[in-house]
């Protein structure tokens, strides 16, 4: 059944299982973790369907079309270092915030609101695609529109290309701000040429990407840029239902000495009010106060509005979703349930064997066998090491080389070690970079040696609980 699902002949699946040390027949059930690893070998990703009662704790109701209203766009500024992202954000805030609230200084809460022709645009304060993609990795997409800043005197640079890819991966529209046009060396046409080489064809060139030449320094053309943001937002038809309990995303958080856990959230749907019971990740509580980007206390926050929330029991993480719950008790119940689940997952993740904790686990009687995946540069060393290793077994723990081979430590070695709760030893060989990444992800203990004596000594020390931690 599994083979059919991933589109691979059953015999090949059985062969892969054998390589992992699992002698399965065609009707045998396999663990999800095993299935996942096999699917991965065939370049397939599988997902575990949770049984019904295990389903996510919160069900967020859908809105019907007639309840939806337009909401302001949320914008992230991206681009290469020194191309003027921060200057552009500052310039926009200075011209658009301070002249409205006489003398009002923008607080740093992680995002700020500006007005253009009476319409609101929300800017995320942390420019760059790293924060943006970090959030996406956590399943949160906050940004509606990306402003790509390209310095007209420098053109497209590596981080510009990265930013383009990240925005495209998130499927959000890009508006190009060709910055520093006040510089004598500015070359707008060259930037457009380079943009088209990177898949962004601007309108002047017959494409549909909007570009606006600006100078953050001189404040030139910023209104035009913001108008374009509004235009794109209109085309995107960004909508939300302000008349429902709020949901949104945590974009920043910290523990404030006087105020306790503080989180800046952006409301993606509904209206958030003081007094609302909320859950955000594992944090929960009742909203004690809402503070806007000007540092003023407010009573509510409508869709797309960034606000600081006070009243949570702990600091949630950026990227956590927050949801208004029917009662404080419901929020607490779910928060505690999630905490337990998180703890279980952490325990599971750290229960992999490592040389460092071998002794402790031996003492607790948890480990009677240490399995090793061994890779070396030549066949001769493999045999010598295998024999030396197996010789140091004692009554408490049996050492076993479950797989050995000549060549670099590769992904398959890490997968095997992970599936079998083994450690990986490389002798005179290095792991591939993807193997390093996988070992980290799977929390597999991987060590490399150049001298057999040191290898044996480390294992002996580990068995006595005397191994120095490796950093
Ligand atoms: P970021 O690294 O992308 O955030 O870039 P910054 O905003 O820190 O700007 C880098 C440098 O470029 C600073 O020295 C700015 O003063 C300068 N800069 C930014 N915008 C302009 C502009 O429009 N014209 C000129 N001449 N310089 C600018």
GROMACS .gro file of C-alpha atoms and ligand atoms in nm:
model
  499
    1UNK     CA    1   0.000   0.000   0.000
    2UNK     CA    2   0.278   0.236   0.096
    3UNK     CA    3   0.479   0.149  -0.217
    4UNK     CA    4   0.176   0.229  -0.433
    5UNK     CA    5   0.123   0.556  -0.250
    6UNK     CA    6   0.476   0.674  -0.324
    7UNK     CA    7   0.475   0.522  -0.672
    8UNK     CA    8   0.765   0.283  -0.621
    9UNK     CA    9   0.764  -0.094  -0.685
   10UNK     CA   10   0.709  -0.287  -0.357
   11UNK     CA   11   1.026  -0.487  -0.413
   12UNK     CA   12   1.232  -0.169  -0.401
   13UNK     CA   13   1.068  -0.062  -0.079
   14UNK     CA   14   1.141  -0.401   0.073
   15UNK     CA   15   1.501  -0.373  -0.042
   16UNK     CA   16   1.537  -0.032   0.118
   17UNK     CA   17   1.389  -0.172   0.438
   18UNK     CA   18   1.646  -0.450   0.432
   19UNK     CA   19   1.923  -0.195   0.399
   20UNK     CA   20   1.789  -0.036   0.715
   21UNK     CA   21   1.801  -0.373   0.886
   22UNK     CA   22   1.426  -0.430   0.871
   23UNK     CA   23   1.329  -0.766   0.724
   24UNK     CA   24   0.975  -0.691   0.625
   25UNK     CA   25   0.732  -0.894   0.422
   26UNK     CA   26   0.489  -0.734   0.184
   27UNK     CA   27   0.199  -0.725   0.431
   28UNK     CA   28   0.389  -0.592   0.723
   29UNK     CA   29   0.315  -0.259   0.887
   30UNK     CA   30   0.605  -0.018   0.916
   31UNK     CA   31   0.648   0.278   1.145
   32UNK     CA   32   0.582   0.623   1.007
   33UNK     CA   33   0.941   0.730   1.078
   34UNK     CA   34   1.062   0.439   0.868
   35UNK     CA   35   0.818   0.516   0.590
   36UNK     CA   36   0.932   0.877   0.594
   37UNK     CA   37   1.296   0.780   0.550
   38UNK     CA   38   1.221   0.542   0.268
   39UNK     CA   39   1.004   0.795   0.091
   40UNK     CA   40   1.289   1.043   0.127
   41UNK     CA   41   1.524   0.801  -0.048
   42UNK     CA   42   1.290   0.810  -0.345
   43UNK     CA   43   1.265   1.188  -0.330
   44UNK     CA   44   0.913   1.180  -0.190
   45UNK     CA   45   0.783   1.363   0.109
   46UNK     CA   46   0.518   1.195   0.318
   47UNK     CA   47   0.292   1.344   0.579
   48UNK     CA   48   0.136   1.171   0.872
   49UNK     CA   49  -0.241   1.203   0.881
   50UNK     CA   50  -0.329   1.246   1.242
   51UNK     CA   51  -0.615   1.033   1.362
   52UNK     CA   52  -0.928   1.245   1.407
   53UNK     CA   53  -0.912   1.297   1.783
   54UNK     CA   54  -0.544   1.395   1.759
   55UNK     CA   55  -0.625   1.679   1.522
   56UNK     CA   56  -0.512   2.033   1.594
   57UNK     CA   57  -0.678   2.175   1.898
   58UNK     CA   58  -0.828   2.485   1.741
   59UNK     CA   59  -1.062   2.504   1.449
   60UNK     CA   60  -1.074   2.846   1.289
   61UNK     CA   61  -1.399   2.909   1.116
   62UNK     CA   62  -1.404   3.032   0.756
   63UNK     CA   63  -1.567   3.360   0.667
   64UNK     CA   64  -1.835   3.391   0.408
   65UNK     CA   65  -1.761   3.624   0.117
   66UNK     CA   66  -2.016   3.892   0.215
   67UNK     CA   67  -1.851   3.945   0.555
   68UNK     CA   68  -1.517   4.036   0.401
   69UNK     CA   69  -1.388   4.392   0.378
   70UNK     CA   70  -1.071   4.535   0.228
   71UNK     CA   71  -0.778   4.548   0.467
   72UNK     CA   72  -0.447   4.740   0.449
   73UNK     CA   73  -0.147   4.568   0.286
   74UNK     CA   74   0.145   4.446   0.496
   75UNK     CA   75   0.477   4.520   0.332
   76UNK     CA   76   0.831   4.389   0.381
   77UNK     CA   77   1.135   4.571   0.243
   78UNK     CA   78   1.402   4.344   0.101
   79UNK     CA   79   1.725   4.380  -0.093
   80UNK     CA   80   2.103   4.365  -0.082
   81UNK     CA   81   2.294   4.506   0.215
   82UNK     CA   82   2.363   4.881   0.191
   83UNK     CA   83   2.115   4.933  -0.090
   84UNK     CA   84   1.907   5.149   0.142
   85UNK     CA   85   1.639   4.929   0.303
   86UNK     CA   86   1.666   5.093   0.643
   87UNK     CA   87   1.694   5.442   0.494
   88UNK     CA   88   1.385   5.381   0.286
   89UNK     CA   89   1.183   5.258   0.584
   90UNK     CA   90   1.301   5.553   0.793
   91UNK     CA   91   1.226   5.803   0.518
   92UNK     CA   92   0.876   5.664   0.469
   93UNK     CA   93   0.806   5.672   0.839
   94UNK     CA   94   0.945   6.020   0.880
   95UNK     CA   95   0.740   6.178   0.604
   96UNK     CA   96   0.429   5.975   0.662
   97UNK     CA   97   0.404   5.931   1.035
   98UNK     CA   98   0.536   6.242   1.201
   99UNK     CA   99   0.347   6.491   0.990
  100UNK     CA  100   0.023   6.325   1.083
  101UNK     CA  101   0.067   6.278   1.457
  102UNK     CA  102   0.235   6.610   1.525
  103UNK     CA  103   0.569   6.522   1.680
  104UNK     CA  104   0.466   6.163   1.735
  105UNK     CA  105   0.769   5.939   1.738
  106UNK     CA  106   0.730   5.586   1.612
  107UNK     CA  107   0.784   5.326   1.877
  108UNK     CA  108   0.968   5.018   1.776
  109UNK     CA  109   0.713   4.743   1.805
  110UNK     CA  110   0.817   4.545   1.498
  111UNK     CA  111   0.588   4.708   1.248
  112UNK     CA  112   0.452   5.052   1.172
  113UNK     CA  113   0.158   5.206   0.997
  114UNK     CA  114   0.178   5.488   0.745
  115UNK     CA  115  -0.099   5.672   0.564
  116UNK     CA  116  -0.106   5.768   0.201
  117UNK     CA  117  -0.409   5.953   0.060
  118UNK     CA  118  -0.594   5.854   0.374
  119UNK     CA  119  -0.522   5.486   0.322
  120UNK     CA  120  -0.315   5.273   0.552
  121UNK     CA  121  -0.007   5.067   0.466
  122UNK     CA  122   0.169   4.854   0.727
  123UNK     CA  123   0.546   4.809   0.711
  124UNK     CA  124   0.733   4.533   0.891
  125UNK     CA  125   1.032   4.691   1.063
  126UNK     CA  126   1.281   4.412   1.011
  127UNK     CA  127   1.397   4.441   0.652
  128UNK     CA  128   1.550   4.153   0.461
  129UNK     CA  129   1.438   3.811   0.356
  130UNK     CA  130   1.589   3.621   0.650
  131UNK     CA  131   1.325   3.720   0.902
  132UNK     CA  132   1.062   3.681   0.633
  133UNK     CA  133   1.168   3.327   0.548
  134UNK     CA  134   1.217   3.234   0.913
  135UNK     CA  135   0.850   3.311   0.965
  136UNK     CA  136   0.752   3.114   0.659
  137UNK     CA  137   0.947   2.815   0.788
  138UNK     CA  138   0.726   2.833   1.094
  139UNK     CA  139   0.421   2.829   0.874
  140UNK     CA  140   0.337   3.196   0.902
  141UNK     CA  141   0.300   3.426   0.609
  142UNK     CA  142   0.248   3.781   0.719
  143UNK     CA  143   0.371   3.981   0.422
  144UNK     CA  144   0.138   4.071   0.134
  145UNK     CA  145   0.379   4.272  -0.082
  146UNK     CA  146   0.759   4.289  -0.105
  147UNK     CA  147   0.941   4.609  -0.188
  148UNK     CA  148   1.270   4.511  -0.346
  149UNK     CA  149   1.530   4.783  -0.298
  150UNK     CA  150   1.802   4.795  -0.563
  151UNK     CA  151   2.070   5.065  -0.549
  152UNK     CA  152   2.091   5.230  -0.890
  153UNK     CA  153   2.468   5.268  -0.861
  154UNK     CA  154   2.526   4.905  -0.770
  155UNK     CA  155   2.262   4.702  -0.948
  156UNK     CA  156   2.146   4.349  -0.875
  157UNK     CA  157   2.364   4.177  -0.615
  158UNK     CA  158   2.356   3.827  -0.460
  159UNK     CA  159   2.109   3.918  -0.184
  160UNK     CA  160   1.888   4.091  -0.437
  161UNK     CA  161   1.858   3.762  -0.623
  162UNK     CA  162   1.794   3.577  -0.297
  163UNK     CA  163   1.523   3.824  -0.206
  164UNK     CA  164   1.358   3.776  -0.545
  165UNK     CA  165   1.358   3.398  -0.499
  166UNK     CA  166   1.219   3.419  -0.148
  167UNK     CA  167   0.938   3.655  -0.250
  168UNK     CA  168   0.857   3.436  -0.547
  169UNK     CA  169   0.858   3.125  -0.330
  170UNK     CA  170   0.606   3.296  -0.104
  171UNK     CA  171   0.403   3.391  -0.407
  172UNK     CA  172   0.378   3.758  -0.319
  173UNK     CA  173   0.399   4.048  -0.563
  174UNK     CA  174   0.724   4.244  -0.587
  175UNK     CA  175   0.750   4.619  -0.635
  176UNK     CA  176   1.100   4.736  -0.722
  177UNK     CA  177   1.233   5.055  -0.562
  178UNK     CA  178   1.535   5.163  -0.764
  179UNK     CA  179   1.709   5.361  -0.494
  180UNK     CA  180   1.987   5.621  -0.476
  181UNK     CA  181   1.886   5.792  -0.799
  182UNK     CA  182   2.038   6.113  -0.657
  183UNK     CA  183   2.383   5.963  -0.712
  184UNK     CA  184   2.567   6.072  -1.026
  185UNK     CA  185   2.664   5.711  -1.093
  186UNK     CA  186   2.302   5.594  -1.081
  187UNK     CA  187   2.205   5.388  -1.384
  188UNK     CA  188   1.835   5.306  -1.383
  189UNK     CA  189   1.830   5.136  -1.722
  190UNK     CA  190   2.110   4.903  -1.620
  191UNK     CA  191   1.908   4.798  -1.313
  192UNK     CA  192   1.606   4.728  -1.535
  193UNK     CA  193   1.823   4.523  -1.766
  194UNK     CA  194   1.955   4.320  -1.474
  195UNK     CA  195   1.605   4.277  -1.334
  196UNK     CA  196   1.489   4.129  -1.660
  197UNK     CA  197   1.785   3.892  -1.654
  198UNK     CA  198   1.649   3.773  -1.321
  199UNK     CA  199   1.293   3.716  -1.425
  200UNK     CA  200   1.148   4.055  -1.333
  201UNK     CA  201   1.038   4.237  -1.647
  202UNK     CA  202   0.940   4.595  -1.563
  203UNK     CA  203   0.649   4.775  -1.729
  204UNK     CA  204   0.875   4.998  -1.942
  205UNK     CA  205   1.019   4.684  -2.086
  206UNK     CA  206   0.682   4.532  -2.163
  207UNK     CA  207   0.649   4.334  -1.841
  208UNK     CA  208   0.415   4.369  -1.547
  209UNK     CA  209   0.657   4.440  -1.265
  210UNK     CA  210   0.618   4.789  -1.120
  211UNK     CA  211   0.939   4.980  -1.056
  212UNK     CA  212   0.976   5.322  -0.900
  213UNK     CA  213   1.304   5.516  -0.908
  214UNK     CA  214   1.347   5.674  -0.562
  215UNK     CA  215   1.594   5.844  -0.339
  216UNK     CA  216   1.554   5.749   0.025
  217UNK     CA  217   1.811   6.010   0.112
  218UNK     CA  218   1.638   6.301  -0.062
  219UNK     CA  219   1.287   6.168   0.002
  220UNK     CA  220   1.225   6.169  -0.370
  221UNK     CA  221   0.934   5.976  -0.523
  222UNK     CA  222   0.834   5.806  -0.199
  223UNK     CA  223   0.470   5.904  -0.249
  224UNK     CA  224   0.476   5.743  -0.591
  225UNK     CA  225   0.619   5.425  -0.439
  226UNK     CA  226   0.348   5.417  -0.172
  227UNK     CA  227   0.077   5.479  -0.430
  228UNK     CA  228   0.205   5.180  -0.621
  229UNK     CA  229   0.187   4.974  -0.304
  230UNK     CA  230  -0.179   5.073  -0.269
  231UNK     CA  231  -0.243   4.995  -0.634
  232UNK     CA  232  -0.093   4.648  -0.606
  233UNK     CA  233  -0.282   4.592  -0.281
  234UNK     CA  234  -0.606   4.681  -0.459
  235UNK     CA  235  -0.533   4.432  -0.734
  236UNK     CA  236  -0.459   4.165  -0.474
  237UNK     CA  237  -0.799   4.227  -0.312
  238UNK     CA  238  -0.668   4.179   0.040
  239UNK     CA  239  -0.969   4.118   0.257
  240UNK     CA  240  -1.064   4.023   0.609
  241UNK     CA  241  -1.369   4.011   0.834
  242UNK     CA  242  -1.338   4.271   1.109
  243UNK     CA  243  -1.645   4.138   1.288
  244UNK     CA  244  -1.515   3.816   1.434
  245UNK     CA  245  -1.271   3.702   1.703
  246UNK     CA  246  -0.916   3.784   1.597
  247UNK     CA  247  -0.645   3.558   1.461
  248UNK     CA  248  -0.299   3.664   1.357
  249UNK     CA  249   0.074   3.613   1.389
  250UNK     CA  250   0.335   3.700   1.649
  251UNK     CA  251   0.610   3.899   1.478
  252UNK     CA  252   0.825   3.991   1.777
  253UNK     CA  253   0.833   3.911   2.145
  254UNK     CA  254   1.034   3.977   2.455
  255UNK     CA  255   1.021   3.965   2.830
  256UNK     CA  256   0.990   4.319   2.961
  257UNK     CA  257   1.109   4.382   3.315
  258UNK     CA  258   0.812   4.593   3.411
  259UNK     CA  259   0.541   4.467   3.179
  260UNK     CA  260   0.613   4.093   3.168
  261UNK     CA  261   0.582   3.896   2.844
  262UNK     CA  262   0.523   4.133   2.553
  263UNK     CA  263   0.443   4.025   2.199
  264UNK     CA  264   0.384   4.228   1.888
  265UNK     CA  265   0.119   4.065   1.678
  266UNK     CA  266  -0.034   4.149   1.346
  267UNK     CA  267  -0.403   4.081   1.324
  268UNK     CA  268  -0.471   3.893   1.003
  269UNK     CA  269  -0.843   3.854   1.053
  270UNK     CA  270  -1.103   3.974   1.300
  271UNK     CA  271  -1.070   4.244   1.563
  272UNK     CA  272  -0.857   4.203   1.872
  273UNK     CA  273  -0.984   4.368   2.189
  274UNK     CA  274  -0.864   4.435   2.539
  275UNK     CA  275  -0.998   4.159   2.760
  276UNK     CA  276  -0.991   3.891   2.489
  277UNK     CA  277  -0.863   3.551   2.602
  278UNK     CA  278  -0.586   3.441   2.363
  279UNK     CA  279  -0.354   3.159   2.288
  280UNK     CA  280  -0.024   3.211   2.103
  281UNK     CA  281   0.187   2.899   2.058
  282UNK     CA  282   0.204   2.764   2.412
  283UNK     CA  283   0.150   3.105   2.570
  284UNK     CA  284  -0.195   3.203   2.688
  285UNK     CA  285  -0.368   3.475   2.882
  286UNK     CA  286  -0.619   3.754   2.877
  287UNK     CA  287  -0.527   4.074   2.691
  288UNK     CA  288  -0.448   4.328   2.960
  289UNK     CA  289  -0.349   4.609   2.725
  290UNK     CA  290  -0.292   4.683   2.358
  291UNK     CA  291  -0.025   4.931   2.251
  292UNK     CA  292   0.001   5.066   1.897
  293UNK     CA  293   0.310   5.161   1.697
  294UNK     CA  294   0.301   5.515   1.837
  295UNK     CA  295   0.322   5.383   2.190
  296UNK     CA  296  -0.042   5.468   2.260
  297UNK     CA  297  -0.280   5.240   2.442
  298UNK     CA  298  -0.568   5.134   2.224
  299UNK     CA  299  -0.885   4.936   2.291
  300UNK     CA  300  -0.887   4.727   1.977
  301UNK     CA  301  -0.689   4.630   1.669
  302UNK     CA  302  -0.855   4.569   1.333
  303UNK     CA  303  -0.723   4.350   1.045
  304UNK     CA  304  -0.361   4.421   0.938
  305UNK     CA  305  -0.297   4.628   1.250
  306UNK     CA  306   0.025   4.569   1.441
  307UNK     CA  307  -0.011   4.593   1.820
  308UNK     CA  308   0.179   4.495   2.126
  309UNK     CA  309  -0.017   4.268   2.352
  310UNK     CA  310   0.028   4.243   2.726
  311UNK     CA  311  -0.113   3.979   2.954
  312UNK     CA  312   0.034   3.652   2.830
  313UNK     CA  313   0.174   3.407   3.083
  314UNK     CA  314   0.495   3.355   2.887
  315UNK     CA  315   0.681   3.486   2.582
  316UNK     CA  316   0.555   3.331   2.258
  317UNK     CA  317   0.783   3.286   1.956
  318UNK     CA  318   0.792   3.498   1.643
  319UNK     CA  319   0.590   3.312   1.383
  320UNK     CA  320   0.345   3.167   1.637
  321UNK     CA  321  -0.016   3.202   1.543
  322UNK     CA  322  -0.240   3.373   1.798
  323UNK     CA  323  -0.608   3.300   1.826
  324UNK     CA  324  -0.877   3.457   2.039
  325UNK     CA  325  -1.051   3.185   2.238
  326UNK     CA  326  -1.405   3.166   2.374
  327UNK     CA  327  -1.279   3.175   2.733
  328UNK     CA  328  -0.964   3.209   2.938
  329UNK     CA  329  -1.009   2.853   3.054
  330UNK     CA  330  -1.018   2.724   2.697
  331UNK     CA  331  -0.699   2.918   2.619
  332UNK     CA  332  -0.524   2.773   2.921
  333UNK     CA  333  -0.635   2.417   2.846
  334UNK     CA  334  -0.493   2.434   2.497
  335UNK     CA  335  -0.177   2.610   2.608
  336UNK     CA  336  -0.109   2.338   2.860
  337UNK     CA  337  -0.190   2.063   2.614
  338UNK     CA  338   0.053   2.211   2.366
  339UNK     CA  339   0.320   2.243   2.631
  340UNK     CA  340   0.296   1.876   2.716
  341UNK     CA  341   0.312   1.786   2.349
  342UNK     CA  342   0.614   2.008   2.303
  343UNK     CA  343   0.789   1.849   2.597
  344UNK     CA  344   0.719   1.502   2.459
  345UNK     CA  345   0.861   1.603   2.126
  346UNK     CA  346   1.173   1.748   2.285
  347UNK     CA  347   1.220   1.430   2.485
  348UNK     CA  348   1.181   1.223   2.173
  349UNK     CA  349   1.429   1.438   1.989
  350UNK     CA  350   1.691   1.415   2.258
  351UNK     CA  351   1.648   1.046   2.325
  352UNK     CA  352   1.890   0.964   2.042
  353UNK     CA  353   2.205   0.802   2.165
  354UNK     CA  354   2.523   1.006   2.185
  355UNK     CA  355   2.866   0.908   2.312
  356UNK     CA  356   2.835   1.180   2.574
  357UNK     CA  357   2.532   1.039   2.744
  358UNK     CA  358   2.621   0.676   2.684
  359UNK     CA  359   2.741   0.627   3.038
  360UNK     CA  360   2.429   0.777   3.196
  361UNK     CA  361   2.207   0.566   2.981
  362UNK     CA  362   2.414   0.257   3.065
  363UNK     CA  363   2.372   0.335   3.435
  364UNK     CA  364   2.000   0.370   3.396
  365UNK     CA  365   1.999   0.037   3.221
  366UNK     CA  366   1.851   0.205   2.915
  367UNK     CA  367   2.135   0.105   2.687
  368UNK     CA  368   2.278  -0.237   2.647
  369UNK     CA  369   2.409  -0.193   2.299
  370UNK     CA  370   2.588   0.085   2.118
  371UNK     CA  371   2.536   0.062   1.747
  372UNK     CA  372   2.783   0.228   1.518
  373UNK     CA  373   2.783   0.324   1.153
  374UNK     CA  374   3.144   0.329   1.042
  375UNK     CA  375   3.292   0.495   0.735
  376UNK     CA  376   3.660   0.498   0.645
  377UNK     CA  377   3.887   0.589   0.359
  378UNK     CA  378   4.014   0.237   0.291
  379UNK     CA  379   3.885  -0.115   0.345
  380UNK     CA  380   4.190  -0.207   0.554
  381UNK     CA  381   4.115   0.049   0.825
  382UNK     CA  382   3.749  -0.053   0.834
  383UNK     CA  383   3.835  -0.405   0.940
  384UNK     CA  384   4.098  -0.295   1.193
  385UNK     CA  385   3.863  -0.043   1.355
  386UNK     CA  386   3.568  -0.278   1.359
  387UNK     CA  387   3.771  -0.540   1.544
  388UNK     CA  388   3.911  -0.287   1.793
  389UNK     CA  389   3.568  -0.145   1.861
  390UNK     CA  390   3.396  -0.475   1.911
  391UNK     CA  391   3.672  -0.582   2.147
  392UNK     CA  392   3.600  -0.305   2.396
  393UNK     CA  393   3.249  -0.432   2.461
  394UNK     CA  394   3.196  -0.521   2.826
  395UNK     CA  395   2.919  -0.677   3.033
  396UNK     CA  396   2.721  -0.358   3.044
  397UNK     CA  397   2.732  -0.261   2.686
  398UNK     CA  398   2.783  -0.443   2.363
  399UNK     CA  399   2.940  -0.245   2.080
  400UNK     CA  400   2.822  -0.332   1.735
  401UNK     CA  401   2.914  -0.198   1.393
  402UNK     CA  402   2.583  -0.218   1.211
  403UNK     CA  403   2.711  -0.081   0.885
  404UNK     CA  404   3.056  -0.006   0.750
  405UNK     CA  405   3.173   0.124   0.419
  406UNK     CA  406   3.446   0.302   0.231
  407UNK     CA  407   3.387   0.669   0.143
  408UNK     CA  408   3.255   0.994   0.286
  409UNK     CA  409   2.978   0.993   0.546
  410UNK     CA  410   2.669   1.040   0.332
  411UNK     CA  411   2.301   1.112   0.392
  412UNK     CA  412   2.216   0.743   0.376
  413UNK     CA  413   2.458   0.674   0.664
  414UNK     CA  414   2.290   0.937   0.879
  415UNK     CA  415   1.946   0.806   0.795
  416UNK     CA  416   2.052   0.457   0.885
  417UNK     CA  417   2.201   0.578   1.213
  418UNK     CA  418   1.893   0.782   1.291
  419UNK     CA  419   1.657   0.494   1.221
  420UNK     CA  420   1.865   0.254   1.426
  421UNK     CA  421   1.958   0.494   1.705
  422UNK     CA  422   2.325   0.451   1.622
  423UNK     CA  423   2.618   0.690   1.621
  424UNK     CA  424   2.829   0.762   1.313
  425UNK     CA  425   3.206   0.746   1.306
  426UNK     CA  426   3.413   0.863   1.011
  427UNK     CA  427   3.777   0.762   0.995
  428UNK     CA  428   3.994   0.972   0.766
  429UNK     CA  429   3.680   1.076   0.581
  430UNK     CA  430   3.461   1.382   0.607
  431UNK     CA  431   3.084   1.400   0.597
  432UNK     CA  432   2.919   1.563   0.298
  433UNK     CA  433   2.761   1.898   0.375
  434UNK     CA  434   2.411   1.760   0.338
  435UNK     CA  435   2.504   1.478   0.576
  436UNK     CA  436   2.615   1.737   0.832
  437UNK     CA  437   2.283   1.915   0.797
  438UNK     CA  438   2.090   1.592   0.824
  439UNK     CA  439   2.286   1.479   1.131
  440UNK     CA  440   2.199   1.805   1.296
  441UNK     CA  441   1.836   1.774   1.207
  442UNK     CA  442   1.810   1.413   1.311
  443UNK     CA  443   2.029   1.477   1.616
  444UNK     CA  444   2.262   1.196   1.523
  445UNK     CA  445   2.598   1.193   1.702
  446UNK     CA  446   2.862   1.202   1.430
  447UNK     CA  447   3.235   1.210   1.495
  448UNK     CA  448   3.542   1.202   1.276
  449UNK     CA  449   3.888   1.079   1.363
  450UNK     CA  450   4.229   1.055   1.200
  451UNK     CA  451   4.395   0.836   1.461
  452UNK     CA  452   4.254   0.497   1.558
  453UNK     CA  453   4.388   0.529   1.910
  454UNK     CA  454   4.190   0.848   1.971
  455UNK     CA  455   3.874   0.692   1.839
  456UNK     CA  456   3.907   0.392   2.068
  457UNK     CA  457   3.999   0.615   2.361
  458UNK     CA  458   3.687   0.829   2.313
  459UNK     CA  459   3.464   0.525   2.313
  460UNK     CA  460   3.634   0.383   2.620
  461UNK     CA  461   3.597   0.715   2.798
  462UNK     CA  462   3.234   0.736   2.698
  463UNK     CA  463   3.172   0.397   2.849
  464UNK     CA  464   3.316   0.520   3.177
  465UNK     CA  465   3.127   0.848   3.162
  466UNK     CA  466   3.447   1.043   3.128
  467UNK     CA  467   3.417   1.182   2.779
  468UNK     CA  468   3.460   1.557   2.752
  469UNK     CA  469   3.168   1.716   2.576
  470UNK     CA  470   3.235   1.804   2.213
  471UNK     CA  471   3.164   2.159   2.101
  472LIG     P1  472   2.049   4.873   0.415
  472LIG     O1  473   2.171   4.795   0.455
  472LIG     O2  474   1.990   4.818   0.289
  472LIG     O3  475   1.948   4.890   0.523
  472LIG     O4  476   2.102   5.019   0.372
  472LIG     P2  477   2.103   5.155   0.455
  472LIG     O5  478   1.969   5.211   0.462
  472LIG     O6  479   2.176   5.133   0.583
  472LIG     O7  480   2.189   5.246   0.358
  472LIG     C1  481   2.323   5.217   0.324
  472LIG     C2  482   2.394   5.345   0.287
  472LIG     O8  483   2.338   5.400   0.169
  472LIG     C3  484   2.385   5.452   0.394
  472LIG     O9  485   2.509   5.516   0.404
  472LIG     C4  486   2.278   5.547   0.341
  472LIG    O10  487   2.297   5.678   0.385
  472LIG     C5  488   2.299   5.535   0.192
  472LIG     N1  489   2.177   5.561   0.117
  472LIG     C6  490   2.055   5.506   0.136
  472LIG     N2  491   1.965   5.554   0.049
  472LIG     C7  492   2.031   5.647  -0.027
  472LIG     C8  493   1.991   5.732  -0.135
  472LIG    O11  494   1.877   5.736  -0.179
  472LIG     N3  495   2.090   5.808  -0.188
  472LIG     C9  496   2.217   5.808  -0.143
  472LIG     N4  497   2.305   5.889  -0.202
  472LIG     N5  498   2.256   5.732  -0.042
  472LIG    C10  499   2.165   5.651   0.016
   0.00000   0.00000   0.00000
